[in-house]
PDB file of C-alpha atoms in Angstrom:
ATOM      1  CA  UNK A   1      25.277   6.456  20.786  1.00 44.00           C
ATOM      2  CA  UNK A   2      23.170   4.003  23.506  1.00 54.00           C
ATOM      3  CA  UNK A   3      22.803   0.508  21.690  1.00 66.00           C
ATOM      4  CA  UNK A   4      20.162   0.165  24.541  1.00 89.00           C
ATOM      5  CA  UNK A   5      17.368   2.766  23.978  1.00 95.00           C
ATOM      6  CA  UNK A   6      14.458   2.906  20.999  1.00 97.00           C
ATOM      7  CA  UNK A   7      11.977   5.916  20.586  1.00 97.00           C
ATOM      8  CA  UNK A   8       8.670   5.580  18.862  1.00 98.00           C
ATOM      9  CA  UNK A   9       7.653   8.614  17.051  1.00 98.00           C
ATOM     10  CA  UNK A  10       4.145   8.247  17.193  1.00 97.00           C
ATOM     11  CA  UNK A  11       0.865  10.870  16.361  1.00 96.00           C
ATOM     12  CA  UNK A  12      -1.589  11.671  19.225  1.00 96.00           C
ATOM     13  CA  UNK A  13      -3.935   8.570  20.014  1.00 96.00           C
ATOM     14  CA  UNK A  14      -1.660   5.884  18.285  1.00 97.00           C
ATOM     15  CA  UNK A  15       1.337   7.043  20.778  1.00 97.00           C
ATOM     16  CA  UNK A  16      -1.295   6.915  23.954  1.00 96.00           C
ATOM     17  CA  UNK A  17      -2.583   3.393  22.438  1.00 96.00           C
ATOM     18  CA  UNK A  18       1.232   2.204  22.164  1.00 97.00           C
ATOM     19  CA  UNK A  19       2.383   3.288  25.981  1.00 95.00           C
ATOM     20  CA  UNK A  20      -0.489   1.588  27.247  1.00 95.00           C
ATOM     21  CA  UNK A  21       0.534  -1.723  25.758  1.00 94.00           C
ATOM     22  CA  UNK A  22      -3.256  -1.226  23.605  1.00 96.00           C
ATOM     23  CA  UNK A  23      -1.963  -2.054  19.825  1.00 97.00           C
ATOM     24  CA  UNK A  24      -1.139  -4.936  19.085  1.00 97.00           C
ATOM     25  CA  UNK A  25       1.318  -4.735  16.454  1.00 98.00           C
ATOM     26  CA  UNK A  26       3.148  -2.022  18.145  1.00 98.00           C
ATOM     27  CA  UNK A  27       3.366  -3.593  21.586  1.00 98.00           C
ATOM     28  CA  UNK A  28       4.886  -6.842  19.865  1.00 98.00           C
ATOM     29  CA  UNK A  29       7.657  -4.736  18.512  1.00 98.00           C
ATOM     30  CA  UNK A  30       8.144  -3.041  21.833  1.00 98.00           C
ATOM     31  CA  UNK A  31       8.226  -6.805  23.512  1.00 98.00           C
ATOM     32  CA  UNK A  32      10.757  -7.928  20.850  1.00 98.00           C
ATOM     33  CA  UNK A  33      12.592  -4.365  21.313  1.00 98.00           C
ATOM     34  CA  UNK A  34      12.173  -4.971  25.190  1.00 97.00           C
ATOM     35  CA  UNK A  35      13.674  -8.417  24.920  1.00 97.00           C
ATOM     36  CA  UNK A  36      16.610  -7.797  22.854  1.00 96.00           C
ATOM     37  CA  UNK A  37      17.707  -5.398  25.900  1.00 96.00           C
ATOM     38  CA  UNK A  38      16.296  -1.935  24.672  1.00 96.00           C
ATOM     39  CA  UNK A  39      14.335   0.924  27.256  1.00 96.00           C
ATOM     40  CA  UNK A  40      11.692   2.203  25.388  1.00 97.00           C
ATOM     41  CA  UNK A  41      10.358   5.704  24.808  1.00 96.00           C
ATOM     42  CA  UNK A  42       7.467   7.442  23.346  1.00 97.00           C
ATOM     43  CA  UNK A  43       7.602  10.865  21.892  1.00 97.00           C
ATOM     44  CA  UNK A  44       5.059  12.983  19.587  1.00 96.00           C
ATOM     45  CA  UNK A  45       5.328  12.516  15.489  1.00 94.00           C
ATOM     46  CA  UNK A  46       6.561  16.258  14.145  1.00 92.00           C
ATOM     47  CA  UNK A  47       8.730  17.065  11.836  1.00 90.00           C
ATOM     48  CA  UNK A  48      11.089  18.632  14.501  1.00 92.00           C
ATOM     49  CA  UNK A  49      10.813  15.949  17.225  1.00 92.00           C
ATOM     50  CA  UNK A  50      11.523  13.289  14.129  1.00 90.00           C
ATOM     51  CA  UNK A  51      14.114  15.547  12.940  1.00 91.00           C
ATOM     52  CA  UNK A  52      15.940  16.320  16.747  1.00 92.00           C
ATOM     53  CA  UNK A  53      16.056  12.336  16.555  1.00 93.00           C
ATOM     54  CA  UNK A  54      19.628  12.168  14.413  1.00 90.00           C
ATOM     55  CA  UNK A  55      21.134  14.091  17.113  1.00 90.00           C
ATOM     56  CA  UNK A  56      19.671  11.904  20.083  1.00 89.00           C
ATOM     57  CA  UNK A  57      21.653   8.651  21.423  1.00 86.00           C
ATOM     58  CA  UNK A  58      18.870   6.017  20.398  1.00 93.00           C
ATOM     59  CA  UNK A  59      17.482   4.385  17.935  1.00 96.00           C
ATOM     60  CA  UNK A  60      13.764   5.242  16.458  1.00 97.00           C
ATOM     61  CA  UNK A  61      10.695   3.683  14.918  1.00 98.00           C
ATOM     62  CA  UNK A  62       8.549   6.342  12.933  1.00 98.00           C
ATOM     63  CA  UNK A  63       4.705   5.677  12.069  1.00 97.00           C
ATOM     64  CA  UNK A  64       4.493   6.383   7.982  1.00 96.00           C
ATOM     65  CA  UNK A  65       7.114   8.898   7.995  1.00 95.00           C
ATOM     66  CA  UNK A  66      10.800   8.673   6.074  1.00 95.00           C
ATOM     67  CA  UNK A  67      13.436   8.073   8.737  1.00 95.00           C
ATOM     68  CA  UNK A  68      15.728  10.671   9.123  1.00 92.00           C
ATOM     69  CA  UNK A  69      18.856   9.136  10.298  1.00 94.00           C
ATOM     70  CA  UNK A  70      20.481   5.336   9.552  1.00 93.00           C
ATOM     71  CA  UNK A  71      19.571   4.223  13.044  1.00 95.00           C
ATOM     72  CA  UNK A  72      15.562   5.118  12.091  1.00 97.00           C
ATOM     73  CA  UNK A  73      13.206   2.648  10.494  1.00 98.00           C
ATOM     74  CA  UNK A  74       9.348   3.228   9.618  1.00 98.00           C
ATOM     75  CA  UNK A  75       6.386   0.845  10.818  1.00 98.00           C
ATOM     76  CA  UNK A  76       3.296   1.179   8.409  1.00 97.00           C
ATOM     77  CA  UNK A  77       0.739  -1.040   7.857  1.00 98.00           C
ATOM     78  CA  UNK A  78       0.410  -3.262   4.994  1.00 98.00           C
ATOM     79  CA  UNK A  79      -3.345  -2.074   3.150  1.00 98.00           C
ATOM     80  CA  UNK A  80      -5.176  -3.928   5.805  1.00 98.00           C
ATOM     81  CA  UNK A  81      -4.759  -4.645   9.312  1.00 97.00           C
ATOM     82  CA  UNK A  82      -3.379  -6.753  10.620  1.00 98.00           C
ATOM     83  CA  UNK A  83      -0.407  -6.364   7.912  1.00 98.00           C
ATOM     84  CA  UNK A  84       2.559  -4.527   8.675  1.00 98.00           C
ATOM     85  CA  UNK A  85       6.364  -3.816   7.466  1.00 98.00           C
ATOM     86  CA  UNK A  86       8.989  -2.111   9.283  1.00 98.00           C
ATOM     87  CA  UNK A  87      11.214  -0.548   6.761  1.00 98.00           C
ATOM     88  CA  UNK A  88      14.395   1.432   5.984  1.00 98.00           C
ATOM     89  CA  UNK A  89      11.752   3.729   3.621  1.00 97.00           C
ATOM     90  CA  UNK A  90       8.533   4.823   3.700  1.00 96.00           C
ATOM     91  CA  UNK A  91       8.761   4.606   0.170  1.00 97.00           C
ATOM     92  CA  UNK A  92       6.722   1.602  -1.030  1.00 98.00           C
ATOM     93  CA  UNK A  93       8.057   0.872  -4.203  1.00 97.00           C
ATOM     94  CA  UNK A  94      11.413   0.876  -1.946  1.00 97.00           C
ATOM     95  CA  UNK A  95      10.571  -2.030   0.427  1.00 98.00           C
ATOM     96  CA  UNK A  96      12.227  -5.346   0.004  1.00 98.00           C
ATOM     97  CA  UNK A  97       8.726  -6.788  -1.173  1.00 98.00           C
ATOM     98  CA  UNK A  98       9.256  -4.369  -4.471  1.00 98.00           C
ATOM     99  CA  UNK A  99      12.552  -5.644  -5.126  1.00 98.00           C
ATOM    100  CA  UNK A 100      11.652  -9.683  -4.678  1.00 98.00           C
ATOM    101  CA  UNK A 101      10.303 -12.109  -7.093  1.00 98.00           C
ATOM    102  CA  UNK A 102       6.718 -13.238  -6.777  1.00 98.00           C
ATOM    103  CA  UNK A 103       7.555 -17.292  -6.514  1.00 98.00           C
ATOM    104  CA  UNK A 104       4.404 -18.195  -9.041  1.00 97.00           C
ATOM    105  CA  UNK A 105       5.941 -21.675  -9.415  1.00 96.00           C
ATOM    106  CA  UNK A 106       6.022 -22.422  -5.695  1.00 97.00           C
ATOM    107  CA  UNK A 107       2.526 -21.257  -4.463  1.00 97.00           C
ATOM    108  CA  UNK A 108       0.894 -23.382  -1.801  1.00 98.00           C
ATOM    109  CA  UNK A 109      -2.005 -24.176  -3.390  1.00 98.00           C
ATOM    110  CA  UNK A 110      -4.412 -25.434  -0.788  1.00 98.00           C
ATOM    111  CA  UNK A 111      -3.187 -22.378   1.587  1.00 98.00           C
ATOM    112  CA  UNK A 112      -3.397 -19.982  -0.444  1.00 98.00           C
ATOM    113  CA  UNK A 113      -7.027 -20.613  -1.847  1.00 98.00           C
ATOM    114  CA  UNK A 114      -8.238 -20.796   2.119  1.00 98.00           C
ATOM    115  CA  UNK A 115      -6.075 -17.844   2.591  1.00 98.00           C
ATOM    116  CA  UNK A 116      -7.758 -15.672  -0.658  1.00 98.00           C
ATOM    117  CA  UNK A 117     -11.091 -16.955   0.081  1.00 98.00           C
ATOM    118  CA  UNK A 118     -11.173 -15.788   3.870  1.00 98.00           C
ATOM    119  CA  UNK A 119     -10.217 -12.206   3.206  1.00 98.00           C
ATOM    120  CA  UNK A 120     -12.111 -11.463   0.555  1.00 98.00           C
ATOM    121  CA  UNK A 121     -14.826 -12.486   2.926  1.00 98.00           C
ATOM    122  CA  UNK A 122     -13.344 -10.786   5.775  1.00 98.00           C
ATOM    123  CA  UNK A 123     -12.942  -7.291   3.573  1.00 98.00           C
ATOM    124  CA  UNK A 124     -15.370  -7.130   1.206  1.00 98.00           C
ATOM    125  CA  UNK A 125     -18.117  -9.510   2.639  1.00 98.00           C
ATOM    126  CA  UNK A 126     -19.679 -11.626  -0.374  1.00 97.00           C
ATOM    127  CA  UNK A 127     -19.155  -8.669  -3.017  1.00 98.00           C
ATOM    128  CA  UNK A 128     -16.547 -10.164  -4.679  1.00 98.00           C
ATOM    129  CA  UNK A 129     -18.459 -13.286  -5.117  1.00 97.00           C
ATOM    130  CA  UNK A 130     -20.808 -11.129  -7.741  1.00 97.00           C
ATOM    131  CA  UNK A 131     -17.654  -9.762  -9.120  1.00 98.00           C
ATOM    132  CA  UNK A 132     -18.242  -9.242 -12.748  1.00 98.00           C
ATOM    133  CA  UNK A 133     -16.958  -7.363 -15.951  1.00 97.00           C
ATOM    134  CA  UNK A 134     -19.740  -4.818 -16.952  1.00 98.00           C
ATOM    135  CA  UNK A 135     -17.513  -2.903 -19.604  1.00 97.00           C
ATOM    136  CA  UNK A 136     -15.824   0.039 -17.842  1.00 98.00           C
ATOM    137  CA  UNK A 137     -12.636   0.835 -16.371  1.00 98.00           C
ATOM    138  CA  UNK A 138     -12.372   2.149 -13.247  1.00 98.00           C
ATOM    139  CA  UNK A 139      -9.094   4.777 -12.557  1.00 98.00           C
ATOM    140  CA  UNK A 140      -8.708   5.624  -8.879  1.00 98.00           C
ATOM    141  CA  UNK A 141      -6.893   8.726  -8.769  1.00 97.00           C
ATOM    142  CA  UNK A 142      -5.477  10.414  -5.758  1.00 95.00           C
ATOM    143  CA  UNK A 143      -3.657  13.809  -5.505  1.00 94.00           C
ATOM    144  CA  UNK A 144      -1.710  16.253  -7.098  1.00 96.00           C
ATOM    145  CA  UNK A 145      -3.612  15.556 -10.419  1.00 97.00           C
ATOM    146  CA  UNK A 146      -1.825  17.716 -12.785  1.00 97.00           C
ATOM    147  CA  UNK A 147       2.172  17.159 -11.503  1.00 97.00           C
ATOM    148  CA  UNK A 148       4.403  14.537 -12.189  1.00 97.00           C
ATOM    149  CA  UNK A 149       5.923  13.277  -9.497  1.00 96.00           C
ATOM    150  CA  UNK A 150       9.282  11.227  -9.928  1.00 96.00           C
ATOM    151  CA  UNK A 151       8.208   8.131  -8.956  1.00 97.00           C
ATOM    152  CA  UNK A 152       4.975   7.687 -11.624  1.00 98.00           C
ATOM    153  CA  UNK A 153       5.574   7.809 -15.750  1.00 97.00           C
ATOM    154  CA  UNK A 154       3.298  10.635 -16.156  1.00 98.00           C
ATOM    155  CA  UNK A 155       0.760  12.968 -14.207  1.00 98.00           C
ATOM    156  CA  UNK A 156      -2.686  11.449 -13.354  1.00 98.00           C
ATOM    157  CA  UNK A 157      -4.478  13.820 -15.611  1.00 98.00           C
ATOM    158  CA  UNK A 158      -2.165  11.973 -18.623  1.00 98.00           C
ATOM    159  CA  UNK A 159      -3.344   9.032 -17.105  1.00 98.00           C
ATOM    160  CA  UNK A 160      -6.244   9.326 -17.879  1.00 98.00           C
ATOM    161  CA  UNK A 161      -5.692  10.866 -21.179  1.00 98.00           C
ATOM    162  CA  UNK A 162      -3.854   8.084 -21.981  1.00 98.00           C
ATOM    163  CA  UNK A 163      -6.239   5.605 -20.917  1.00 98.00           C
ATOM    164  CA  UNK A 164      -9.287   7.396 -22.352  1.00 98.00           C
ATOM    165  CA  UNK A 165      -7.075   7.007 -25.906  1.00 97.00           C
ATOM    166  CA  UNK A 166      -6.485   3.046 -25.758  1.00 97.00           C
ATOM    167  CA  UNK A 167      -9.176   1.316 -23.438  1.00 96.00           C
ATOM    168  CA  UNK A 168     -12.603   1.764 -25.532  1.00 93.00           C
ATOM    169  CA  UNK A 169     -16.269   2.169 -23.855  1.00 95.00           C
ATOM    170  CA  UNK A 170     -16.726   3.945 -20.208  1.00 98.00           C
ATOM    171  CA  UNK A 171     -14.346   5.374 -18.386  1.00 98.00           C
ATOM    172  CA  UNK A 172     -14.814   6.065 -14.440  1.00 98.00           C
ATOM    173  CA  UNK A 173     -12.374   8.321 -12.552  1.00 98.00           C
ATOM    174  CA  UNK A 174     -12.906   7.861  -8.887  1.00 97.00           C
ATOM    175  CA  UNK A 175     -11.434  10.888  -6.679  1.00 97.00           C
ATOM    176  CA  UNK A 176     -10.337  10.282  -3.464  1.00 92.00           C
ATOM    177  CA  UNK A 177     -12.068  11.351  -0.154  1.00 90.00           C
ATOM    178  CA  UNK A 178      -9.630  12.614   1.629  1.00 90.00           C
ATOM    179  CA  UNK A 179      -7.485  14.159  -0.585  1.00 92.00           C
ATOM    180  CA  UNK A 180      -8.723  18.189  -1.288  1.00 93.00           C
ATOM    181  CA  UNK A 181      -8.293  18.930  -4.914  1.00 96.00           C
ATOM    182  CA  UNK A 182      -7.161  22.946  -6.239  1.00 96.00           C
ATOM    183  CA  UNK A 183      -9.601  24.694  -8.410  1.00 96.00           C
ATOM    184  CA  UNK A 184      -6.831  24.324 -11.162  1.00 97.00           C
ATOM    185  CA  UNK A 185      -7.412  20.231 -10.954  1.00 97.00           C
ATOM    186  CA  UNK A 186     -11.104  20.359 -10.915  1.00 96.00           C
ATOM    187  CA  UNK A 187     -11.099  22.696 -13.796  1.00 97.00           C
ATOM    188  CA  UNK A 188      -8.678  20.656 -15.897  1.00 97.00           C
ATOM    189  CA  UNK A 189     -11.132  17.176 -15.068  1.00 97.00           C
ATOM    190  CA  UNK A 190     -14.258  19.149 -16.268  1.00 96.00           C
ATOM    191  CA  UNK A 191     -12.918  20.226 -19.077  1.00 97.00           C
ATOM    192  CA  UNK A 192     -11.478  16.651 -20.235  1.00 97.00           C
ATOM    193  CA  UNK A 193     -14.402  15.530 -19.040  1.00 97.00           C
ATOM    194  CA  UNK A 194     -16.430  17.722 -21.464  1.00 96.00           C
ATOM    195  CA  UNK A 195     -14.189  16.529 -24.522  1.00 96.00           C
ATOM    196  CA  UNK A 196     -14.919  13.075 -23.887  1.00 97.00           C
ATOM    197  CA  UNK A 197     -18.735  12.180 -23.437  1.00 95.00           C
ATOM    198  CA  UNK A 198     -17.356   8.236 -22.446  1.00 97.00           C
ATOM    199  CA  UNK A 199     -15.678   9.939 -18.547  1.00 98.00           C
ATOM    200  CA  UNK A 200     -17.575   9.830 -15.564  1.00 98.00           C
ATOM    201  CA  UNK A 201     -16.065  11.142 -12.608  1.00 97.00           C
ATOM    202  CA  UNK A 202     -17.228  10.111  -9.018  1.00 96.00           C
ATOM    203  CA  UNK A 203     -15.788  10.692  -5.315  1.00 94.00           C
ATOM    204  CA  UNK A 204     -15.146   7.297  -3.337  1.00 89.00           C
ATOM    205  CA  UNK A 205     -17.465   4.034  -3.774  1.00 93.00           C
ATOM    206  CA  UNK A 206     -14.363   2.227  -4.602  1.00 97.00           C
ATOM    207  CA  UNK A 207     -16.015  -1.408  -3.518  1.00 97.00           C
ATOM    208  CA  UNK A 208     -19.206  -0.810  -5.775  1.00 97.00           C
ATOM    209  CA  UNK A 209     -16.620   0.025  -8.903  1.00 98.00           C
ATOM    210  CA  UNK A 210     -14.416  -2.559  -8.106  1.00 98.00           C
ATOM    211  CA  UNK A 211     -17.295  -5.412  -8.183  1.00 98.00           C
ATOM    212  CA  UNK A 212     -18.299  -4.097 -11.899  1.00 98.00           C
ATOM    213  CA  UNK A 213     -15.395  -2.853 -13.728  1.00 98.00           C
ATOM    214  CA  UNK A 214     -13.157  -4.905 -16.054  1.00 98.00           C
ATOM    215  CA  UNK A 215      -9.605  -3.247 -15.694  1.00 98.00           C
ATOM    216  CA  UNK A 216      -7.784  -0.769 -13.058  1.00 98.00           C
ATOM    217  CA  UNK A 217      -5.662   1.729 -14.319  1.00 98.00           C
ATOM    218  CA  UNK A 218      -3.791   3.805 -11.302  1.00 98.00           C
ATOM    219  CA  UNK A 219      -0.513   5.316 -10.561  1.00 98.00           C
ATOM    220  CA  UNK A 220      -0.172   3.253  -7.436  1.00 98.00           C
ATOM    221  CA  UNK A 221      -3.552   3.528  -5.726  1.00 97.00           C
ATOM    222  CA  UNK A 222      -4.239   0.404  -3.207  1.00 97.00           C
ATOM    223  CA  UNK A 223      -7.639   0.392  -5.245  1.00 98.00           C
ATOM    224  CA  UNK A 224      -5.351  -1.521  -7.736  1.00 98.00           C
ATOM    225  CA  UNK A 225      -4.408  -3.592  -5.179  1.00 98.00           C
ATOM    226  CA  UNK A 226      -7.738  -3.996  -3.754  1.00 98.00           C
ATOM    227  CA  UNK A 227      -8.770  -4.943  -7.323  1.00 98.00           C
ATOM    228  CA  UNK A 228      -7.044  -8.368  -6.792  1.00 98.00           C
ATOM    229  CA  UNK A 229      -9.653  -9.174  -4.097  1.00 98.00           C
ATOM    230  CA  UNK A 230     -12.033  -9.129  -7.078  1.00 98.00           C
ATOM    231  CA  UNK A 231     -10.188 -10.361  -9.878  1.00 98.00           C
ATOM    232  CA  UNK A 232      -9.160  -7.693 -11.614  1.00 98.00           C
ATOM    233  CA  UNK A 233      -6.622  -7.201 -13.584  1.00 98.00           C
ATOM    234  CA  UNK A 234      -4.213  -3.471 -13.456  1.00 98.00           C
ATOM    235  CA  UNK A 235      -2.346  -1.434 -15.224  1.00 98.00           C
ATOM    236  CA  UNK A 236       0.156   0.969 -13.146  1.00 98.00           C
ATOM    237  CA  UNK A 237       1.438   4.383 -14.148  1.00 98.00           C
ATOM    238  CA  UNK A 238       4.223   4.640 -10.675  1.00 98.00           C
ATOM    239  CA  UNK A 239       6.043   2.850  -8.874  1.00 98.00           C
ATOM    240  CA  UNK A 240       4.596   0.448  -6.784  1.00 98.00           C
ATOM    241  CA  UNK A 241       5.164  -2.829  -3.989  1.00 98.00           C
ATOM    242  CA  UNK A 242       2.409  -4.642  -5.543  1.00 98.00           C
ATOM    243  CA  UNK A 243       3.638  -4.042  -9.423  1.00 98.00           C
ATOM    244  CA  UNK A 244       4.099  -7.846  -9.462  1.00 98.00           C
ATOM    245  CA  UNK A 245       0.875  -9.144 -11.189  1.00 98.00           C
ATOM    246  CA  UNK A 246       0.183  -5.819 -12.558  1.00 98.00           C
ATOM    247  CA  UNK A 247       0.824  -4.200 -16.364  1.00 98.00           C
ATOM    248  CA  UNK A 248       3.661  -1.553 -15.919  1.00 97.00           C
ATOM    249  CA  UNK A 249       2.758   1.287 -17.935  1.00 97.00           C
ATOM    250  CA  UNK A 250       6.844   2.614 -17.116  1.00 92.00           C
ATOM    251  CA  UNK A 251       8.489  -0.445 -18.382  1.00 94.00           C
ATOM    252  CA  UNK A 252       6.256  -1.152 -21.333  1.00 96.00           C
ATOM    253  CA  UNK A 253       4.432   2.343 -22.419  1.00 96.00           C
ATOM    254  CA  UNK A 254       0.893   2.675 -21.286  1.00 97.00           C
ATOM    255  CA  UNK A 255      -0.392   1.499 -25.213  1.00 97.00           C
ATOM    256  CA  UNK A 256       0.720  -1.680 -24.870  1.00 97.00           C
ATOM    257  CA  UNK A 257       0.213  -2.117 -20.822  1.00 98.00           C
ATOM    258  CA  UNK A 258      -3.452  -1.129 -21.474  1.00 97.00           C
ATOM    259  CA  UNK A 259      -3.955  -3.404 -24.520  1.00 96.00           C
ATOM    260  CA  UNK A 260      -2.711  -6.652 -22.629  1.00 96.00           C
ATOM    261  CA  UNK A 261      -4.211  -5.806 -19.178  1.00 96.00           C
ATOM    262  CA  UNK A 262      -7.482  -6.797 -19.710  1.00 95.00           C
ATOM    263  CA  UNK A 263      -6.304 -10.135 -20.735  1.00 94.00           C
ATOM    264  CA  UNK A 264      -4.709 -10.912 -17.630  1.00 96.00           C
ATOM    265  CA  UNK A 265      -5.267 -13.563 -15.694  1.00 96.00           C
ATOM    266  CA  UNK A 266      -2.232 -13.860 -12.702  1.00 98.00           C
ATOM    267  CA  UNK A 267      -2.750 -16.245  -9.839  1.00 98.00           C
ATOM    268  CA  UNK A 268      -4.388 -13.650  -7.722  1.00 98.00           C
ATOM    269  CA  UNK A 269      -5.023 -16.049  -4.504  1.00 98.00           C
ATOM    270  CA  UNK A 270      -0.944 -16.859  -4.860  1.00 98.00           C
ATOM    271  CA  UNK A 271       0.533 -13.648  -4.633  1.00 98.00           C
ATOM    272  CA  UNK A 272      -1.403 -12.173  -1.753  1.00 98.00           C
ATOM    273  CA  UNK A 273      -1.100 -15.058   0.008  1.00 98.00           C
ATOM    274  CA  UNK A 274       2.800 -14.145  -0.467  1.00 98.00           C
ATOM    275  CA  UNK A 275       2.800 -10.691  -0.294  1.00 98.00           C
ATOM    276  CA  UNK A 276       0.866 -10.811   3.341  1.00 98.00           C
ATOM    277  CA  UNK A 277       1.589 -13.852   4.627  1.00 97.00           C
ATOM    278  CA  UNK A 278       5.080 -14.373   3.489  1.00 97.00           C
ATOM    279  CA  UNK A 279       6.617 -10.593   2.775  1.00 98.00           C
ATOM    280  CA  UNK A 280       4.544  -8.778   5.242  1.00 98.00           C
ATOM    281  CA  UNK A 281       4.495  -9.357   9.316  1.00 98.00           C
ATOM    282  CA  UNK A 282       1.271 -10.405   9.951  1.00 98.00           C
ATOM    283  CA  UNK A 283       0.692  -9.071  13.909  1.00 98.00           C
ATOM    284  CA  UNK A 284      -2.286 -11.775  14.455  1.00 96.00           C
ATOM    285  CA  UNK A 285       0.249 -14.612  14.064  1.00 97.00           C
ATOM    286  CA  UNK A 286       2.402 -16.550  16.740  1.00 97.00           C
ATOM    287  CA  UNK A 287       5.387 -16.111  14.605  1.00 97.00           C
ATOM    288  CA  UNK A 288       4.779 -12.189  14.073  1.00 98.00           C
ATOM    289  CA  UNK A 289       7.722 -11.664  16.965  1.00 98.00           C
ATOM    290  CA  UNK A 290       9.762 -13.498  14.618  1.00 98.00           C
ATOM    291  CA  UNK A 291       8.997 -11.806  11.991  1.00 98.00           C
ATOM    292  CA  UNK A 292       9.588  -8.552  13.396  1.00 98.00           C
ATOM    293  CA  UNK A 293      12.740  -9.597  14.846  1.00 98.00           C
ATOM    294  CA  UNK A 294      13.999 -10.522  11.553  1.00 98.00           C
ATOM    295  CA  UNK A 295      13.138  -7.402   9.967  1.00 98.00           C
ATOM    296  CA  UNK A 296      14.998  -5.286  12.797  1.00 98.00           C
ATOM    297  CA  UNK A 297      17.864  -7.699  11.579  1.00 98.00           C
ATOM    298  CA  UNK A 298      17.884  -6.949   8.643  1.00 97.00           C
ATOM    299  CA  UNK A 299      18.120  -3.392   8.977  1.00 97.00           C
ATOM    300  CA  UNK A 300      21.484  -4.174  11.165  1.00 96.00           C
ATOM    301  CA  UNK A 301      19.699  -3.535  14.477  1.00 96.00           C
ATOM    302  CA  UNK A 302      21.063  -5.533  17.642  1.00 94.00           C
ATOM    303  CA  UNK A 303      18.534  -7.652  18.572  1.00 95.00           C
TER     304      UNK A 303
END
């Protein structure tokens, strides 16, 4: 194996963006990469060129994709830009931010305000200033409504069974844009939807019901996560790297999680301020070559 060569796996535009030195994020990692003594390459992100990887001499970075060898790691951005991780799994709930302890004792108070305050400004412009609790839950569902999937405590359609049985007054399932739903799932949400008058069921607007609702029930949606822009509390049905703050339906049953969630009140301006500033790389940083130099250590890469 050559301890000297890396190969980013990247789709069309990204990969054209990254070879001319154009994004950011990945042309620090190539710099830090470049540094350390590695050549550099750039090939297409399919399943066979990722999978022809194990059997090349080199290590590889993949773009949101599981790596496929122990010499792989994935890049994928953190929510927002300009957040990222670089990662033995593209699992979330995998990454070492899942596994670490939210320091709620040790917050930098001053920092972390400034820090809350300017991207809640920066993502949501002065919405979450009229934030307020208008007495609905909002669940954010994405796909694959009636399977359930290892990683989650139940399929989303028991979600929201389960939520429609504990949380009283309106319920609002949001369905995602981009996600194409079978026949089969549509015709299972109209029909809960016809045995319970309090569902609505929309398709995207996620700021509008984020501003008004009082609670966020998900399986591991970044609406949830989101959420904590405005102040609101969430209750999670899967695994997650943001479970932290959140009421863990898995752990505790979803009865209880959804009694207690809407009484919530974690230290939302700590913990992002941790989970981006201080778990994530943030690429607009000095220290982001750091950063990402320490995560390629950690995965046991030579630089």
């Amino acid at each position: 194996m050559s301890d000297h060569r890396v190969t980013f796996y990247l789709e069309d535009g990204l990969r054209q963006s990254a070879e001319a030195g154009q994004h950011n994020f990945l042309a620090l990692v190539a710099g830090v990469l470049r540094d350390a003594g590695f050549d550099i390459a750039y090939r297409p992100d399919s399943p066979e060129d990722r999978a022809a990887s194990a059997t090349r001499a080199e290590y590889a970075l993949f773009h949101m994709a599981e790596p496929t060898h122990d010499r792989a790691l994935t890049l994928r951005r953190v929510y927002h830009y300009p957040f990222w991780a670089i990662e033995p799994s593209a699992r979330r709930w995998d990454w070492r931010v899942a596994k670490t302890g939210f320091p709620a004792d040790a917050v930098p108070r001053k920092e972390a305000d400034r820090f809350y305050r300017f991207w809640q400004r920066r993502l949501f412009g002065e919405a979450p200033d009229h934030a307020a609790r208008e007495g609905f839950t909002y669940v954010p569902l994405q796909g694959r409504l009636l399977q359930h999937r290892s990683f989650q405590s139940c399929s989303p359609l028991d979600m929201l069974r389960a939520t429609l049985a504990h949380i009283p007054g309106p319920v609002m399932a949001g369905l995602h844009p981009k996600e194409r739903y079978s026949d089969d799932e549509r015709a299972a949400l109209d029909r809960l939807q016809r045995d319970n008058p309090r569902l609505g069921v929309t398709m995207g607007g996620m700021e509008r019901w984020l501003k008004g609702c009082d609670l966020v029930v998900t399986e591991n949606s970044s609406a949830a996560f989101n959420g904590f822009f405005f102040g609101k509390p969430a209750v999670l049905f899967a695994r997650s790297d943001f479970h932290h703050i959140a009421a863990d339906a898995a752990r505790v049953g979803a009865e209880e999680a959804l009694r207690a969630a809407p009484d919530m009140a974690p230290d939302y301006a700590g913990y992002l301020h941790w989970f981006w500033q201080k778990m994530a790389i943030n690429a607009g940083r000095p220290e982001a070559p750091e950063r990402i130099r320490e995560a390629l250590l950690r995965a046991g890469w030579p630089v």
